[in-house]
Backbone as a ProteinNet text record, in pm:
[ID]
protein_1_A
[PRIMARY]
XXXXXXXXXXXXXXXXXXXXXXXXXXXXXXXXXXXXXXXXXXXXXXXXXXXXXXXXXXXXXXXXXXXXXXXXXXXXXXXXXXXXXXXXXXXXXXXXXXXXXXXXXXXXXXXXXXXXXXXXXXX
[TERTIARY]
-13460.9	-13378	-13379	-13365.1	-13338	-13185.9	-13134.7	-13059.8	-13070.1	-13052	-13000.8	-12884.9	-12912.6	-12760.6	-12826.9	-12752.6	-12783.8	-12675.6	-12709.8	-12697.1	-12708.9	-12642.8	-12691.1	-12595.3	-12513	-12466.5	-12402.8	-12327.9	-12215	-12178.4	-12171.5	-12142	-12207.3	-12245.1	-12345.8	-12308.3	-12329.7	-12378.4	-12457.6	-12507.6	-12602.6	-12724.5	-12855.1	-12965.6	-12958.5	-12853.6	-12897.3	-12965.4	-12988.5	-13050.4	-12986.2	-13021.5	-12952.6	-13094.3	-13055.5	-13163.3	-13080.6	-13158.8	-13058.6	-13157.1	-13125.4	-13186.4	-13155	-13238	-13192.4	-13274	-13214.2	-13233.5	-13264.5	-13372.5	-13425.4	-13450.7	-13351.9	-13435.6	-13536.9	-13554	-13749.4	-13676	-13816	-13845.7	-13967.8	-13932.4	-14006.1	-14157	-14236.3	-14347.1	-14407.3	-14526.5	-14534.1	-14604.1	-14573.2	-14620.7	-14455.3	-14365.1	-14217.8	-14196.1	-14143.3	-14092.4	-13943	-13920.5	-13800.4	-13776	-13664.5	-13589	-13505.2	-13475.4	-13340.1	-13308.4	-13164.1	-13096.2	-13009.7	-12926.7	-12791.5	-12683.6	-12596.3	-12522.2	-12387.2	-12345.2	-12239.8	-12133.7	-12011.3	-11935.4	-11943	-11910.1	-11925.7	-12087.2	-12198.7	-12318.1	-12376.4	-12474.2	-12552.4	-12585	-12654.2	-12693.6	-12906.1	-12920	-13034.8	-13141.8	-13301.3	-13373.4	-13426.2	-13435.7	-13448.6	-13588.1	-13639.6	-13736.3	-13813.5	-13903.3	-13947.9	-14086.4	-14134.1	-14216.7	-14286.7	-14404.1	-14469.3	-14500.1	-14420.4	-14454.4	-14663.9	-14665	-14805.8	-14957.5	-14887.5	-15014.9	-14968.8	-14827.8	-14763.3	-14775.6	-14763.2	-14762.6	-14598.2	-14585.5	-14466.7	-14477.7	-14332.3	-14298.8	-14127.5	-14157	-14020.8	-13967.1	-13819.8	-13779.8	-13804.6	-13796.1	-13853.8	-13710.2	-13606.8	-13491.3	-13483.6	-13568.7	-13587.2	-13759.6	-13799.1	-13936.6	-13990.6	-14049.6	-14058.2	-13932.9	-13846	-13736.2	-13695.6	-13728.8	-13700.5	-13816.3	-13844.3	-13963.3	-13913.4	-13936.5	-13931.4	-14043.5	-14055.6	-14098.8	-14044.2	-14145.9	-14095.8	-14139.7	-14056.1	-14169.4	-14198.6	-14328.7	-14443.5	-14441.3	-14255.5	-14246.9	-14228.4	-14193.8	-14154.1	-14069.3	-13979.8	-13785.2	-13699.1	-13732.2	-13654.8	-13717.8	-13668.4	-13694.4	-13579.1	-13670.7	-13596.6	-13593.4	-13492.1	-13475.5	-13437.1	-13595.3	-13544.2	-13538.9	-13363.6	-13354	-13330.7	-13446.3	-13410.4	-13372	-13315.8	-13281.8	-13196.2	-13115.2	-12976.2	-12943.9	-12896.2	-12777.2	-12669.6	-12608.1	-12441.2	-12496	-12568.4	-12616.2	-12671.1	-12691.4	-12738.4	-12605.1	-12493.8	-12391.5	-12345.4	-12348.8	-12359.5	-12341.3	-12327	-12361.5	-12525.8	-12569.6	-12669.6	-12711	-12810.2	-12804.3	-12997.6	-13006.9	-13121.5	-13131.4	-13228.4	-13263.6	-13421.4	-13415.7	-13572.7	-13628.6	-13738.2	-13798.3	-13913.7	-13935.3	-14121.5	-14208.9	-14341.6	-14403.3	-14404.8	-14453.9	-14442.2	-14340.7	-14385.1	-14290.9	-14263.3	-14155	-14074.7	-13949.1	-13938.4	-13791.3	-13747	-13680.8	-13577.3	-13477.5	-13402.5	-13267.3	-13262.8	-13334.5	-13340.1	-13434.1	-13541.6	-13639.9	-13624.7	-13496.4	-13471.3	-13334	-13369.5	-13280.2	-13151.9	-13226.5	-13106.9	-13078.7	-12964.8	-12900.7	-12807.5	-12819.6	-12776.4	-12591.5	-12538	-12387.2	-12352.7	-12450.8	-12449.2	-12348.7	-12395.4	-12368	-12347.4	-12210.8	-12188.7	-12263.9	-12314.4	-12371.1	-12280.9	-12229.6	-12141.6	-12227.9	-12241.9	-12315.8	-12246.9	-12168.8	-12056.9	-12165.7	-12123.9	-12157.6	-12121.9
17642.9	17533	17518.1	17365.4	17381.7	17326	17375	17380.4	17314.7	17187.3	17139.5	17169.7	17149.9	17163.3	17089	16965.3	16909	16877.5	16861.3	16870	16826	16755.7	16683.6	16553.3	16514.2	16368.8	16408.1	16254.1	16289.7	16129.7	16114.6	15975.1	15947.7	15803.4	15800.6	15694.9	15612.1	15468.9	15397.3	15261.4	15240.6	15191.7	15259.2	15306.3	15458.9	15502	15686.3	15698.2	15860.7	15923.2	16021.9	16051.8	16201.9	16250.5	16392.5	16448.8	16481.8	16477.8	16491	16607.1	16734.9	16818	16824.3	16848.3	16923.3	17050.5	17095.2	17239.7	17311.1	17360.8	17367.9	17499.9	17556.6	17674.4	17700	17606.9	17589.5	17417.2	17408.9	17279.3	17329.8	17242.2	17257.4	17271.7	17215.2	17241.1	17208.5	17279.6	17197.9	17045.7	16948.2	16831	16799.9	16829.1	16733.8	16642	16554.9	16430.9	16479.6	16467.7	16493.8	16372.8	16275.8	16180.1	16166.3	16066.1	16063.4	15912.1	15916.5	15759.9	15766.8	15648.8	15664.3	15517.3	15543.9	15458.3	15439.3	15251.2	15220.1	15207.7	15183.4	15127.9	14977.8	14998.4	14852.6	14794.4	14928.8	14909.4	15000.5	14977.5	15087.2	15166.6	15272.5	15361	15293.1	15346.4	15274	15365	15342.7	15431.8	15423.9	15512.6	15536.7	15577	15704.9	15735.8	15836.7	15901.6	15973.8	16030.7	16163.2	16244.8	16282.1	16294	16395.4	16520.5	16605.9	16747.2	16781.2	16824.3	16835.2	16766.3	16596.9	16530.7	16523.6	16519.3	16508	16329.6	16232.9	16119.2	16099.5	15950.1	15946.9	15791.4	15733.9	15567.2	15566.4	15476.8	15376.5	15261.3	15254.5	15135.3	15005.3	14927.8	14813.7	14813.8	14830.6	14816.7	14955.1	15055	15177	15198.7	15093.7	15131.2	15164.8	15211.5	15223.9	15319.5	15301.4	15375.3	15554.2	15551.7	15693.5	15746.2	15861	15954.5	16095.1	16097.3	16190.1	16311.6	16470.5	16534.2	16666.1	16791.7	16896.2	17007.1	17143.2	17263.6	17269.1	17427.6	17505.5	17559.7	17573.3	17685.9	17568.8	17445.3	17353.4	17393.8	17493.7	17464.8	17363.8	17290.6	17221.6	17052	16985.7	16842.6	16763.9	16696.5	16602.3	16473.8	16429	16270.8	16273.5	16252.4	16187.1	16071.3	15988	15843.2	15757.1	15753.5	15713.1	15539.4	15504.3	15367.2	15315.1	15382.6	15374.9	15235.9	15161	15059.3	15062.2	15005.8	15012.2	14970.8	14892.5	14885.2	14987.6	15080	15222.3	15337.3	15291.9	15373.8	15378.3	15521	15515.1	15676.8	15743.3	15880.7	15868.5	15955.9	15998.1	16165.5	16118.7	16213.5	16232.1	16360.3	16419	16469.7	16437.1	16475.5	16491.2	16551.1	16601.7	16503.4	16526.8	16429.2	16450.6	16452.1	16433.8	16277.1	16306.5	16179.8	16133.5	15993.8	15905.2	15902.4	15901.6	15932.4	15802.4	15737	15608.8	15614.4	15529	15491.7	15434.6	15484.8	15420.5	15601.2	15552.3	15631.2	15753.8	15630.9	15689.3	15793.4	15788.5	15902.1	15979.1	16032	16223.6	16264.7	16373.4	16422.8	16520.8	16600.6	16642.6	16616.5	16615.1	16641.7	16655.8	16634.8	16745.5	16678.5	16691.1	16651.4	16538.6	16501.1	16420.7	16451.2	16355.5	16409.6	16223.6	16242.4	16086.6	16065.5	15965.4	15919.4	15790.4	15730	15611.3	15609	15445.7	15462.9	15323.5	15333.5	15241.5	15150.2	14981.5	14923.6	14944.8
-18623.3	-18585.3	-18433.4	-18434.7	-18206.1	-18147.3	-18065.2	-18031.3	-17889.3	-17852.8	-17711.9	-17641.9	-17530.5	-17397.7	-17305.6	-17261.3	-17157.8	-17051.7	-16943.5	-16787.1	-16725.2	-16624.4	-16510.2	-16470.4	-16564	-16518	-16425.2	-16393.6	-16294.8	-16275.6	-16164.9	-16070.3	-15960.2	-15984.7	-15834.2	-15815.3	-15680.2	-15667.8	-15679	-15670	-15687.1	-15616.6	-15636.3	-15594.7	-15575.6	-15644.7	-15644.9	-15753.6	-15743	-15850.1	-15897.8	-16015.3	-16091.2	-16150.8	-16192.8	-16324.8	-16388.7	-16560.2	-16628.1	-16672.7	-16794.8	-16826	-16990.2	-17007.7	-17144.8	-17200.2	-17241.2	-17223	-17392.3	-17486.8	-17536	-17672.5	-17752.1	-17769.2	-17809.8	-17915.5	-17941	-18000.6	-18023.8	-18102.6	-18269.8	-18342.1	-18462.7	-18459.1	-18328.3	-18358.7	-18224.8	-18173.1	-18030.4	-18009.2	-18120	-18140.6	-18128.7	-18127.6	-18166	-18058.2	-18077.8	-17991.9	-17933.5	-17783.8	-17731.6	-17672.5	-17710.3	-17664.5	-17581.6	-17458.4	-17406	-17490.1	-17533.2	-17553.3	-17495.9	-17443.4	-17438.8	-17481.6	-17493.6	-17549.5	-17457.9	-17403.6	-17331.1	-17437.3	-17345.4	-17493.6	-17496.1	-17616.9	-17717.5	-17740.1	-17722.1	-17762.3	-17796.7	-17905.7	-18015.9	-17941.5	-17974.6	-17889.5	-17864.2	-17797.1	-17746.9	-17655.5	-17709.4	-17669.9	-17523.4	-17467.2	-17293	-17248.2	-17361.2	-17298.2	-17385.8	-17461.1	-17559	-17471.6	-17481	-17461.8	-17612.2	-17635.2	-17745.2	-17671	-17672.2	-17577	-17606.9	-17739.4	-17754.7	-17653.8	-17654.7	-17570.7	-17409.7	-17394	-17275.5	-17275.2	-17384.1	-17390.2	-17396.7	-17333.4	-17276.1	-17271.1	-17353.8	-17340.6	-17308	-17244.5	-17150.8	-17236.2	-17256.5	-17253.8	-17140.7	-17156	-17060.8	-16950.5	-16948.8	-16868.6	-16809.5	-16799.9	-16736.3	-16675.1	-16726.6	-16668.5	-16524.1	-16478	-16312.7	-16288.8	-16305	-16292.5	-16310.9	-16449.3	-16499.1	-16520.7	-16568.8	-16577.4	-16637.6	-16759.5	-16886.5	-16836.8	-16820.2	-16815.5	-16860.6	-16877.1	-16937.6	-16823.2	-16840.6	-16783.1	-16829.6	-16783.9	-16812.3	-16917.5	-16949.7	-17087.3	-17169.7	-17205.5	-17271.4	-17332	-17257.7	-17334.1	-17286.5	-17153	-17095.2	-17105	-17089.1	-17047	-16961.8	-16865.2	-16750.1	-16805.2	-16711.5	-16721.3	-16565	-16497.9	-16369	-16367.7	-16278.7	-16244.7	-16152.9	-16116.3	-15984	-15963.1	-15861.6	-15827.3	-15931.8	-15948.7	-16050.6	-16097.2	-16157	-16146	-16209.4	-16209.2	-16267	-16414.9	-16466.9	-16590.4	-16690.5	-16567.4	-16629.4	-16672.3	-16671.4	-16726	-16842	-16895.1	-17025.9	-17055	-17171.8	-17226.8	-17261.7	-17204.8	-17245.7	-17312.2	-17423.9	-17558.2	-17524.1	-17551.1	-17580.3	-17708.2	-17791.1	-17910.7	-17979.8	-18092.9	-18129.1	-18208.2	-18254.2	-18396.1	-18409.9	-18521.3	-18574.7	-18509.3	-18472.6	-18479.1	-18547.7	-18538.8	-18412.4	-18288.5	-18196.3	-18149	-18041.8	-18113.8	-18094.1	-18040.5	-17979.6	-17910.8	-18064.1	-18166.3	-18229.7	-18272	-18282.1	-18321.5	-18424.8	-18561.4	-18675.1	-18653.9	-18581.8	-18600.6	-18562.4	-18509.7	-18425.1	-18521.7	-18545.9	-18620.4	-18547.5	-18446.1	-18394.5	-18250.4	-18244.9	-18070.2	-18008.9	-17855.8	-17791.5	-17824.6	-17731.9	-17700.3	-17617.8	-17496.3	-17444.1	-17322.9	-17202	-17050.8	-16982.5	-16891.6	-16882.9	-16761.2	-16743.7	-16637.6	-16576.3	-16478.5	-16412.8	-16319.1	-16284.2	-16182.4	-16120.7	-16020.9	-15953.9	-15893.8	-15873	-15750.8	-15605.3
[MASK]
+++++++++++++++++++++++++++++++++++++++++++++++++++++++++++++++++++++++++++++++++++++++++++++++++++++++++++++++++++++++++++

């Protein structure tokens, strides 16, 4: 089984940056898909950013593109969510979670995750 813990929010203004982490005890296979989503209130939760650890292939939502950048370490227990050039549109909880390929920005396809870490990002 894997177990997330993630890390990193906080409060920024805007054009800052944060990293966010999530932190790993294994994953099901070294092909699994590690996701960031996050969800504002009064909206679904919504996909941010997905890695296939195995190829090191990696897709963006279009309202984070240029922006964020999904990466793992050397040991692949951990994964980032660096974000840079913030906006206030970007505030939200954000959730790290696992899944089998394909490995898609939708919801349904990760089965587990983490707890989630708030991110605000003031004008």
């Amino acid at each position: 089984q894997v177990h997330l813990v993630e890390s990193g929010g906080g409060s920024v203004q805007a054009g800052g940056s944060l990293r966010l982490s999530c932190a790993a005890s294994e994953y099901t296979y070294d092909g699994a898909c590690v996701g960031w989503f996050r969800q504002a209130p009064g909206k679904e939760r919504e996909g941010v950013a997905v890695l296939f650890r195995g190829g090191f292939n990696t897709a963006y939502a279009d309202s984070v593109k240029d922006r964020f950048t999904i990466s793992q370490n050397n040991a692949k227990n951990t994964v980032y969510l660096q974000m840079n050039s913030l906006k206030p549109e970007d505030t939200a909880t954000y959730y790290c979670a696992t899944g089998s390929p394909p490995c898609k920005l939708l919801v349904g396809l990760f089965r587990d995750w983490g707890q989630g870490t708030q991110v605000t990002v003031s004008s």
